[in-house]
CSV table of C-alpha atoms and ligand atoms in Angstrom, one decimal:
chain,number,residue,atom,x,y,z
G,1,UNK,CA,22.5,-27.8,-7.0
G,2,UNK,CA,25.1,-27.0,-9.6
G,3,UNK,CA,23.4,-24.5,-11.9
G,4,UNK,CA,20.9,-22.1,-10.4
G,5,UNK,CA,18.9,-19.7,-12.5
G,6,UNK,CA,17.8,-16.7,-10.5
G,7,UNK,CA,15.1,-14.5,-12.2
G,8,UNK,CA,15.1,-10.8,-11.2
G,9,UNK,CA,18.6,-11.0,-9.7
G,10,UNK,CA,19.3,-7.4,-10.5
G,11,UNK,CA,16.5,-6.2,-8.2
G,12,UNK,CA,16.4,-5.6,-4.4
G,13,UNK,CA,15.9,-9.1,-3.0
G,14,UNK,CA,17.4,-11.0,-5.9
G,15,UNK,CA,20.7,-9.1,-5.8
G,16,UNK,CA,20.9,-9.6,-2.0
G,17,UNK,CA,20.2,-13.3,-2.5
G,18,UNK,CA,22.9,-13.7,-5.1
G,19,UNK,CA,25.4,-11.9,-2.9
G,20,UNK,CA,24.3,-14.1,0.0
G,21,UNK,CA,24.9,-17.2,-2.1
G,22,UNK,CA,28.5,-16.3,-3.0
G,23,UNK,CA,29.6,-14.5,0.2
G,24,UNK,CA,27.7,-16.3,3.0
G,25,UNK,CA,26.1,-19.6,1.9
G,26,UNK,CA,29.2,-21.2,0.5
G,27,UNK,CA,27.3,-22.0,-2.7
G,28,UNK,CA,29.8,-23.7,-5.0
G,29,UNK,CA,27.8,-23.8,-8.3
G,30,UNK,CA,27.0,-21.4,-11.0
G,31,UNK,CA,24.4,-18.6,-10.8
G,32,UNK,CA,22.6,-17.5,-14.0
G,33,UNK,CA,20.9,-14.1,-13.3
G,34,UNK,CA,18.1,-13.8,-15.8
G,35,UNK,CA,16.8,-10.2,-15.7
G,36,UNK,CA,15.0,-7.8,-18.1
G,37,UNK,CA,16.6,-4.9,-16.2
G,38,UNK,CA,13.5,-2.7,-15.8
G,39,UNK,CA,13.7,0.6,-13.9
G,40,UNK,CA,13.9,-1.6,-10.7
G,41,UNK,CA,16.8,-3.7,-11.9
G,42,UNK,CA,20.4,-2.6,-11.8
G,43,UNK,CA,23.4,-4.8,-12.8
G,44,UNK,CA,25.6,-2.5,-10.8
G,45,UNK,CA,24.1,-4.1,-7.6
G,46,UNK,CA,26.2,-7.1,-8.3
G,47,UNK,CA,29.3,-5.5,-9.8
G,48,UNK,CA,31.5,-7.0,-7.0
G,49,UNK,CA,30.1,-10.5,-7.7
G,50,UNK,CA,30.7,-10.2,-11.4
G,51,UNK,CA,34.3,-9.1,-10.7
G,52,UNK,CA,35.1,-11.7,-8.0
G,53,UNK,CA,33.3,-14.8,-9.6
G,54,UNK,CA,33.6,-14.3,-13.4
G,55,UNK,CA,33.5,-18.1,-13.9
G,56,UNK,CA,30.4,-18.8,-11.8
G,57,UNK,CA,28.2,-15.7,-12.3
G,58,UNK,CA,26.4,-15.0,-15.6
G,59,UNK,CA,24.0,-12.2,-16.4
G,60,UNK,CA,21.4,-12.8,-19.1
G,61,UNK,CA,19.5,-9.7,-20.0
G,62,UNK,CA,16.1,-10.9,-21.1
G,63,UNK,CA,12.4,-11.0,-20.4
G,64,UNK,CA,10.8,-13.9,-18.6
G,65,UNK,CA,7.9,-13.6,-21.0
G,66,UNK,CA,10.2,-14.4,-23.9
G,67,UNK,CA,9.9,-18.2,-24.3
G,68,UNK,CA,12.9,-18.7,-26.5
G,69,UNK,CA,15.2,-16.7,-24.3
G,70,UNK,CA,14.0,-18.7,-21.2
G,71,UNK,CA,14.4,-22.0,-22.9
G,72,UNK,CA,17.8,-21.1,-24.3
G,73,UNK,CA,19.1,-20.0,-20.9
G,74,UNK,CA,17.9,-23.2,-19.2
G,75,UNK,CA,19.4,-25.4,-21.9
G,76,UNK,CA,22.6,-23.5,-22.4
G,77,UNK,CA,23.5,-23.3,-18.7
G,78,UNK,CA,22.2,-26.8,-17.8
G,79,UNK,CA,20.0,-25.3,-15.1
G,80,UNK,CA,19.0,-27.7,-12.4
G,81,UNK,CA,17.3,-25.2,-10.0
G,82,UNK,CA,15.2,-22.1,-10.6
G,83,UNK,CA,14.6,-19.4,-8.0
G,84,UNK,CA,12.0,-17.0,-9.3
G,85,UNK,CA,12.1,-13.4,-8.0
G,86,UNK,CA,11.3,-11.5,-11.2
G,87,UNK,CA,8.2,-9.4,-10.8
G,88,UNK,CA,6.7,-6.0,-11.0
G,89,UNK,CA,6.7,-5.4,-7.2
G,90,UNK,CA,5.4,-1.9,-6.3
G,91,UNK,CA,1.7,-1.7,-5.2
G,92,UNK,CA,1.3,2.0,-6.0
G,93,UNK,CA,2.4,1.4,-9.6
G,94,UNK,CA,0.0,-1.5,-9.9
G,95,UNK,CA,-2.8,0.8,-9.1
G,96,UNK,CA,-1.8,3.4,-11.6
G,97,UNK,CA,-0.7,1.1,-14.4
G,98,UNK,CA,-1.6,-2.6,-13.8
G,99,UNK,CA,-0.8,-4.1,-17.2
G,100,UNK,CA,2.9,-4.8,-16.7
G,101,UNK,CA,2.0,-6.6,-13.5
G,102,UNK,CA,-0.3,-9.1,-15.3
G,103,UNK,CA,2.3,-9.5,-18.1
G,104,UNK,CA,5.3,-10.2,-16.0
G,105,UNK,CA,3.9,-11.7,-12.8
G,106,UNK,CA,1.2,-13.9,-14.4
G,107,UNK,CA,2.3,-14.5,-18.0
G,108,UNK,CA,6.0,-14.5,-17.2
G,109,UNK,CA,5.5,-17.1,-14.4
G,110,UNK,CA,3.5,-19.2,-16.8
G,111,UNK,CA,6.3,-19.1,-19.4
G,112,UNK,CA,8.9,-20.0,-16.8
G,113,UNK,CA,6.7,-22.9,-15.6
G,114,UNK,CA,6.3,-24.3,-19.1
G,115,UNK,CA,10.0,-24.1,-19.7
G,116,UNK,CA,10.7,-25.7,-16.3
G,117,UNK,CA,8.4,-28.6,-17.2
G,118,UNK,CA,10.4,-29.2,-20.3
G,119,UNK,CA,13.7,-28.8,-18.5
G,120,UNK,CA,12.8,-31.6,-16.1
G,121,UNK,CA,13.9,-34.0,-18.8
G,122,UNK,CA,17.4,-32.4,-18.5
G,123,UNK,CA,17.6,-32.6,-14.8
G,124,UNK,CA,15.6,-29.7,-13.3
G,125,UNK,CA,15.2,-30.5,-9.6
G,126,UNK,CA,13.5,-27.6,-8.1
G,127,UNK,CA,11.4,-24.5,-9.0
G,128,UNK,CA,11.2,-22.1,-6.0
G,129,UNK,CA,8.6,-19.3,-6.3
G,130,UNK,CA,9.2,-16.1,-4.3
G,131,UNK,CA,5.8,-14.6,-3.3
G,132,UNK,CA,4.2,-12.3,-0.9
G,133,UNK,CA,2.0,-12.2,2.2
G,134,UNK,CA,-0.3,-9.7,0.3
G,135,UNK,CA,-2.0,-12.6,-1.4
G,136,UNK,CA,-3.8,-13.3,1.8
G,137,UNK,CA,-5.4,-9.8,1.9
G,138,UNK,CA,-5.8,-7.7,4.9
G,139,UNK,CA,-6.0,-8.6,8.7
G,140,UNK,CA,-8.0,-6.7,11.3
G,141,UNK,CA,-6.3,-5.9,14.6
G,142,UNK,CA,-5.9,-9.5,15.7
G,143,UNK,CA,-4.6,-12.8,14.1
G,144,UNK,CA,-1.9,-13.9,11.7
G,145,UNK,CA,-1.6,-15.2,8.2
G,146,UNK,CA,-0.7,-18.9,8.1
G,147,UNK,CA,0.0,-21.2,5.1
G,148,UNK,CA,-3.7,-22.2,5.3
G,149,UNK,CA,-5.1,-18.7,5.1
G,150,UNK,CA,-7.5,-18.1,2.2
G,151,UNK,CA,-6.3,-16.1,-0.7
G,152,UNK,CA,-8.0,-12.6,-0.8
G,153,UNK,CA,-5.7,-10.3,-2.8
G,154,UNK,CA,-6.8,-6.7,-2.9
G,155,UNK,CA,-4.5,-4.8,-5.3
G,156,UNK,CA,-3.7,-5.5,-8.9
G,157,UNK,CA,-0.1,-6.4,-7.6
G,158,UNK,CA,-1.3,-8.9,-5.1
G,159,UNK,CA,-3.9,-10.3,-7.5
G,160,UNK,CA,-1.1,-10.9,-10.0
G,161,UNK,CA,1.1,-12.6,-7.4
G,162,UNK,CA,-1.9,-14.7,-6.3
G,163,UNK,CA,-2.4,-15.8,-9.8
G,164,UNK,CA,1.2,-16.8,-10.1
G,165,UNK,CA,1.1,-18.8,-6.9
G,166,UNK,CA,-1.9,-20.7,-8.2
G,167,UNK,CA,-0.1,-21.5,-11.4
G,168,UNK,CA,2.9,-22.8,-9.5
G,169,UNK,CA,0.6,-24.9,-7.3
G,170,UNK,CA,-1.2,-26.3,-10.3
G,171,UNK,CA,2.0,-27.3,-12.1
G,172,UNK,CA,3.0,-29.3,-9.0
G,173,UNK,CA,-0.4,-30.9,-8.7
G,174,UNK,CA,-1.0,-31.6,-12.4
G,175,UNK,CA,2.5,-32.2,-13.7
G,176,UNK,CA,4.5,-33.1,-10.6
G,177,UNK,CA,6.8,-30.2,-11.0
G,178,UNK,CA,9.0,-30.1,-7.9
G,179,UNK,CA,8.0,-26.7,-6.6
G,180,UNK,CA,8.3,-24.8,-3.3
G,181,UNK,CA,6.7,-21.4,-2.6
G,182,UNK,CA,7.5,-18.8,0.0
G,183,UNK,CA,5.2,-16.0,1.0
G,184,UNK,CA,7.1,-13.2,2.8
G,185,UNK,CA,6.3,-10.0,4.6
G,186,UNK,CA,7.8,-6.6,3.9
G,187,UNK,CA,11.5,-6.6,3.4
G,188,UNK,CA,13.9,-3.7,3.9
G,189,UNK,CA,17.7,-3.3,3.6
G,190,UNK,CA,20.4,-2.3,1.1
G,191,UNK,CA,19.6,-1.9,-2.6
G,192,UNK,CA,15.9,-1.5,-2.2
G,193,UNK,CA,14.5,0.9,-4.8
G,194,UNK,CA,13.8,4.2,-3.1
G,195,UNK,CA,10.1,4.3,-4.1
G,196,UNK,CA,9.3,1.9,-1.2
G,197,UNK,CA,8.4,3.2,2.3
G,198,UNK,CA,11.7,2.8,4.2
G,199,UNK,CA,14.3,4.0,1.7
G,200,UNK,CA,12.0,6.8,0.5
G,201,UNK,CA,11.6,8.0,4.1
G,202,UNK,CA,15.3,7.7,4.9
G,203,UNK,CA,16.2,9.8,1.8
G,204,UNK,CA,13.5,12.4,2.3
G,205,UNK,CA,14.2,12.7,6.1
G,206,UNK,CA,17.9,13.0,5.5
G,207,UNK,CA,17.3,15.9,3.1
G,208,UNK,CA,14.5,17.7,5.1
G,209,UNK,CA,11.9,16.9,2.4
G,210,UNK,CA,8.2,16.1,3.2
G,211,UNK,CA,7.5,12.6,4.5
G,212,UNK,CA,4.2,11.5,2.9
G,213,UNK,CA,2.4,9.1,5.2
G,214,UNK,CA,-0.7,7.6,3.6
G,215,UNK,CA,-4.0,8.2,5.5
G,216,UNK,CA,-3.3,8.5,9.3
G,217,UNK,CA,-0.3,6.1,9.3
G,218,UNK,CA,-2.2,3.4,11.2
G,219,UNK,CA,-1.6,0.6,8.6
G,220,UNK,CA,0.6,-2.1,10.0
G,221,UNK,CA,3.4,-4.0,8.2
G,222,UNK,CA,5.6,-6.9,9.5
G,223,UNK,CA,9.2,-5.9,8.7
G,224,UNK,CA,11.9,-8.4,7.8
G,225,UNK,CA,15.5,-7.6,7.0
G,226,UNK,CA,16.3,-8.8,3.5
G,227,UNK,CA,19.3,-10.9,4.7
G,228,UNK,CA,17.0,-12.9,6.9
G,229,UNK,CA,14.7,-13.5,3.9
G,230,UNK,CA,17.6,-14.7,1.8
G,231,UNK,CA,18.6,-17.2,4.5
G,232,UNK,CA,15.0,-18.5,4.6
G,233,UNK,CA,15.0,-19.0,0.8
G,234,UNK,CA,18.3,-20.8,0.9
G,235,UNK,CA,17.0,-23.1,3.6
G,236,UNK,CA,13.9,-23.8,1.6
G,237,UNK,CA,15.9,-24.5,-1.6
G,238,UNK,CA,18.0,-27.0,0.3
G,239,UNK,CA,15.6,-28.6,2.8
G,240,UNK,CA,12.1,-27.5,1.9
G,241,UNK,CA,9.6,-30.2,1.1
G,242,UNK,CA,8.4,-30.4,-2.5
G,243,UNK,CA,4.9,-28.9,-3.0
G,244,UNK,CA,5.0,-27.0,0.3
G,245,UNK,CA,4.4,-23.4,1.1
G,246,UNK,CA,6.4,-21.6,3.7
G,247,UNK,CA,5.4,-18.2,5.2
G,248,UNK,CA,8.3,-16.0,6.2
G,249,UNK,CA,7.9,-12.9,8.4
G,250,UNK,CA,9.8,-10.8,10.9
G,251,UNK,CA,7.5,-11.0,13.9
G,252,UNK,CA,8.0,-7.2,13.8
G,253,UNK,CA,4.8,-5.4,13.4
G,254,UNK,CA,4.9,-1.6,13.2
G,255,UNK,CA,2.4,1.0,12.2
G,256,UNK,CA,3.7,3.1,9.3
G,257,UNK,CA,3.7,6.1,11.5
G,258,UNK,CA,5.9,4.3,14.1
G,259,UNK,CA,8.3,3.2,11.3
G,260,UNK,CA,8.6,6.8,9.9
G,261,UNK,CA,9.0,8.3,13.4
G,262,UNK,CA,11.8,5.8,14.2
G,263,UNK,CA,13.6,6.6,11.0
G,264,UNK,CA,13.4,10.3,11.9
G,265,UNK,CA,14.7,9.7,15.4
G,266,UNK,CA,17.6,7.5,14.2
G,267,UNK,CA,18.6,10.1,11.6
G,268,UNK,CA,18.5,12.9,14.3
G,269,UNK,CA,20.9,10.8,16.2
G,270,UNK,CA,23.1,9.6,13.3
G,271,UNK,CA,23.2,12.9,11.4
G,272,UNK,CA,22.7,15.6,14.1
G,273,UNK,CA,22.0,18.5,11.8
G,274,UNK,CA,20.5,21.3,13.9
G,275,UNK,CA,18.6,22.8,10.9
G,276,UNK,CA,16.7,19.6,10.3
G,277,UNK,CA,16.0,18.4,13.9
G,278,UNK,CA,13.6,17.1,14.9
G,279,UNK,CA,13.0,15.4,11.5
G,280,UNK,CA,9.5,14.4,12.7
G,281,UNK,CA,8.5,18.0,11.7
G,282,UNK,CA,8.6,16.8,8.0
G,283,UNK,CA,5.8,14.2,8.5
G,284,UNK,CA,2.8,15.0,6.3
G,285,UNK,CA,-0.5,12.9,6.2
G,286,UNK,CA,-1.5,12.6,2.6
G,287,UNK,CA,-4.3,11.0,0.6
G,288,UNK,CA,-4.6,7.3,1.4
G,289,UNK,CA,-3.7,4.5,-1.1
G,290,UNK,CA,-6.9,3.2,-2.7
G,291,UNK,CA,-7.8,-0.2,-1.2
G,292,UNK,CA,-5.0,0.2,1.3
G,293,UNK,CA,-4.6,-3.1,3.3
G,294,UNK,CA,-4.8,-2.4,7.0
G,295,UNK,CA,-2.5,-5.0,8.5
G,296,UNK,CA,-0.2,-7.8,7.5
G,297,UNK,CA,1.3,-10.2,10.1
G,298,UNK,CA,2.9,-13.5,9.4
G,299,UNK,CA,2.8,-16.7,11.5
G,300,UNK,CA,6.2,-18.2,10.6
G,301,UNK,CA,5.9,-21.2,12.9
G,302,UNK,CA,6.2,-23.7,10.1
G,303,UNK,CA,9.5,-22.6,8.7
G,304,UNK,CA,10.8,-22.2,12.3
G,305,UNK,CA,9.8,-25.7,13.2
G,306,UNK,CA,10.6,-27.5,10.0
G,307,UNK,CA,13.8,-25.7,8.9
G,308,UNK,CA,15.0,-24.1,12.1
G,309,UNK,CA,14.9,-20.6,10.6
G,310,UNK,CA,14.6,-17.5,12.8
G,311,UNK,CA,15.0,-13.8,11.9
G,312,UNK,CA,18.3,-12.6,13.4
G,313,UNK,CA,18.1,-8.9,12.8
G,314,UNK,CA,16.1,-6.7,15.2
G,315,UNK,CA,14.2,-3.8,13.6
G,316,UNK,CA,16.5,-1.2,15.3
G,317,UNK,CA,19.8,-2.8,14.3
G,318,UNK,CA,18.4,-3.4,10.8
G,319,UNK,CA,17.2,0.1,10.4
G,320,UNK,CA,20.5,1.6,11.6
G,321,UNK,CA,22.4,-0.5,9.1
G,322,UNK,CA,20.0,0.4,6.3
G,323,UNK,CA,20.1,4.2,7.1
G,324,UNK,CA,23.9,4.0,7.1
G,325,UNK,CA,23.9,2.2,3.8
G,326,UNK,CA,21.7,4.8,2.0
G,327,UNK,CA,23.7,7.7,3.4
G,328,UNK,CA,26.9,6.0,2.1
G,329,UNK,CA,25.4,5.2,-1.3
G,330,UNK,CA,24.0,8.5,-2.6
G,331,UNK,CA,25.6,8.1,-6.1
G,332,UNK,CA,23.7,4.7,-6.4
G,333,UNK,CA,20.5,6.5,-5.4
G,334,UNK,CA,21.1,9.2,-8.0
G,335,UNK,CA,21.7,6.6,-10.7
G,336,UNK,CA,18.7,4.4,-10.0
G,337,UNK,CA,16.4,7.4,-9.9
G,338,UNK,CA,17.5,8.8,-13.2
G,339,UNK,CA,16.3,7.7,-16.5
G,340,UNK,CA,13.4,5.3,-16.7
G,341,UNK,CA,12.1,5.8,-13.2
G,342,UNK,CA,12.0,9.6,-13.5
G,343,UNK,CA,10.3,9.4,-16.9
G,344,UNK,CA,7.6,7.0,-15.5
G,345,UNK,CA,6.9,9.2,-12.5
G,346,UNK,CA,6.6,12.3,-14.7
G,347,UNK,CA,4.2,10.5,-17.0
G,348,UNK,CA,1.9,9.3,-14.3
G,349,UNK,CA,2.2,11.9,-11.6
G,350,UNK,CA,3.6,15.0,-13.4
G,351,UNK,CA,6.5,17.0,-12.0
G,352,UNK,CA,7.2,17.4,-8.3
G,353,UNK,CA,7.3,13.8,-7.0
G,354,UNK,CA,10.5,12.0,-6.5
I,401,NAD,P1,12.3,-5.4,-7.4
I,401,NAD,O1,11.2,-4.6,-8.0
I,401,NAD,O2,13.3,-4.7,-6.6
I,401,NAD,O3,13.1,-6.3,-8.5
I,401,NAD,C1,12.4,-6.9,-9.5
I,401,NAD,C2,13.5,-7.4,-10.5
I,401,NAD,O4,12.8,-8.2,-11.5
I,401,NAD,C3,14.2,-6.3,-11.2
I,401,NAD,O5,15.6,-6.6,-11.3
I,401,NAD,C4,13.6,-6.3,-12.6
I,401,NAD,O6,14.5,-5.8,-13.6
I,401,NAD,C5,13.2,-7.8,-12.8
I,401,NAD,N1,12.1,-7.9,-13.8
I,401,NAD,C6,10.9,-7.3,-13.8
I,401,NAD,N2,10.2,-7.7,-14.8
I,401,NAD,C7,10.9,-8.7,-15.5
I,401,NAD,C8,10.7,-9.5,-16.6
I,401,NAD,N3,9.6,-9.4,-17.3
I,401,NAD,N4,11.7,-10.4,-16.9
I,401,NAD,C9,12.8,-10.5,-16.2
I,401,NAD,N5,13.1,-9.7,-15.2
I,401,NAD,C10,12.2,-8.8,-14.8
I,401,NAD,O7,11.5,-6.5,-6.5
I,401,NAD,P2,11.9,-7.1,-5.1
I,401,NAD,O8,11.4,-6.2,-4.0
I,401,NAD,O9,13.3,-7.5,-5.1
I,401,NAD,O10,11.0,-8.4,-5.1
I,401,NAD,C11,11.4,-9.6,-5.6
I,401,NAD,C12,10.3,-10.7,-5.5
I,401,NAD,O11,10.0,-10.8,-4.1
I,401,NAD,C13,9.0,-10.3,-6.2
I,401,NAD,O12,8.5,-11.5,-6.7
I,401,NAD,C14,8.1,-9.8,-5.1
I,401,NAD,O13,6.8,-10.0,-5.4
I,401,NAD,C15,8.6,-10.6,-3.9
I,401,NAD,N6,8.4,-10.1,-2.6
I,401,NAD,C16,8.9,-8.8,-2.3
I,401,NAD,C17,8.8,-8.3,-1.0
I,401,NAD,C18,9.4,-6.9,-0.6
I,401,NAD,O14,9.1,-6.4,0.5
I,401,NAD,N7,10.1,-6.2,-1.5
I,401,NAD,C19,8.2,-9.0,0.0
I,401,NAD,C20,7.7,-10.3,-0.3
I,401,NAD,C21,7.8,-10.8,-1.6
I,402,DAU,O1,4.1,-7.4,2.2
I,402,DAU,C1,5.0,-7.7,1.2
I,402,DAU,C2,5.0,-6.6,0.1
I,402,DAU,O2,5.6,-5.4,0.7
I,402,DAU,C3,5.7,-7.0,-1.1
I,402,DAU,O3,5.0,-8.0,-1.7
I,402,DAU,C4,5.7,-5.8,-2.1
I,402,DAU,O4,6.5,-6.1,-3.3
I,402,DAU,C5,6.4,-4.6,-1.4
I,402,DAU,O5,6.4,-3.5,-2.2
I,402,DAU,C6,5.7,-4.3,-0.1
I,402,DAU,O6,4.4,-3.8,-0.3
I,402,DAU,P1,3.8,-2.5,0.5
I,402,DAU,O7,2.7,-1.9,-0.2
I,402,DAU,O8,3.5,-3.0,1.9
I,402,DAU,O9,5.1,-1.6,0.6
I,402,DAU,P2,5.4,0.0,0.4
I,402,DAU,O10,6.8,0.2,0.8
I,402,DAU,O11,4.9,0.5,-0.9
I,402,DAU,O12,4.5,0.6,1.6
I,402,DAU,C7,4.6,0.1,2.9
I,402,DAU,C8,3.5,0.8,3.7
I,402,DAU,O13,3.8,2.2,3.8
I,402,DAU,C9,2.1,0.7,3.1
I,402,DAU,O14,1.1,0.6,4.1
I,402,DAU,C10,1.9,2.1,2.3
I,402,DAU,C11,2.7,3.0,3.2
I,402,DAU,N1,3.4,4.1,2.4
I,402,DAU,C12,4.2,3.8,1.4
I,402,DAU,C13,4.8,4.8,0.7
I,402,DAU,C14,5.7,4.5,-0.5
I,402,DAU,C15,3.2,5.4,2.9
I,402,DAU,O15,2.5,5.7,3.9
I,402,DAU,N2,3.9,6.4,2.2
I,402,DAU,C16,4.6,6.2,1.1
I,402,DAU,O16,5.2,7.2,0.5
């Protein structure tokens, strides 16, 4: 692996992954970060990497739907490995405005696959596709998703990711493209865009703003610290078997209400502001998300057995670190929430939501 093209490397997981490659994994090759820089992408997330590794880190600002730009990047940088993160990733947005999800997640993945097929002649060895447990639909109170679970996507987001997974599978089956796929549960950690549950709740609770819990807060998510996810992807890239799917999860199920309450309690302890304690007072039950999946839970036995992966962060230690990170990075929060994000929220929800 000498030249790795990472799509969506300016986003939450992609930027953590690139930092992990340079700082933790001992990766000695070049990383080409191919990112359109939507509202969710921020080159500043990797400013330290651009500074410390100018010869081995390249940022290409372009759309994965742009065939010429993709082809040019693969050829120019002699790419031998692709790790595909780029996507529209937020379920609520996909309900309000699904079109961008179909374009980037389905069409964009198709364009990449076609370019990858061509690049095989020049030495492409692996196409890794980063996907989600949401493609499997929703669980009841019992059971787990395995790699054999049927696909039952319920939101425009998960349907678009399911379509991309199917295309990746088909390119392996039909053309022999050397692919791997990972389907992961909910991530949290630094650099997550503050529209997602955990960073949104941290920032609102820290400021004494309302904490909007959808429905009654009984929906369950299986939380995984982003660094554990990055380690899993790195293992799959190195040792995963071609054509295989690996489920990645935290074995850490929490109802949304439990998660929000824990954030409140940790903030009460870490920032003991008498005017805001107890922060649970700010919890508000609001209208539920349409089609809200009840429960996700991953059986990650396959990656544990085959690749020796285990999540290393506990929810409590991971949440503490994440809260500390958001409290220390308020200027980052201000910057990512300005501009495109604010304009989109105002267009779709009017004033008053942040
Ligand atoms: P994110 O929204 O934080 O980042 C997405 C990145 O992709 C951004 O940098 C954005 O600029 C870029 N991008 C979007 N459209 C693009 C396009 N057309 N061309 C090039 N770049 C484009 O997303 P994330 O949370 O980091 O998720 C990364 C991947 O992991 C996604 O494929 C997502 O489906 C998957 N995933 C996320 C989670 C999670 O909990 N966040 C869990 C499982 C899987
Ligand atoms: O499961 C993996 C998926 O996790 C990824 O594929 C997605 O890209 C990622 O966004 C995430 O999807 P969710 O919809 O689970 O994440 P979100 O942070 O939006 O919501 C988590 C849960 O919290 C969900 O049950 C909805 C609820 N929620 C969310 C928000 C933003 C609230 O109750 N209030 C909120 O304000």
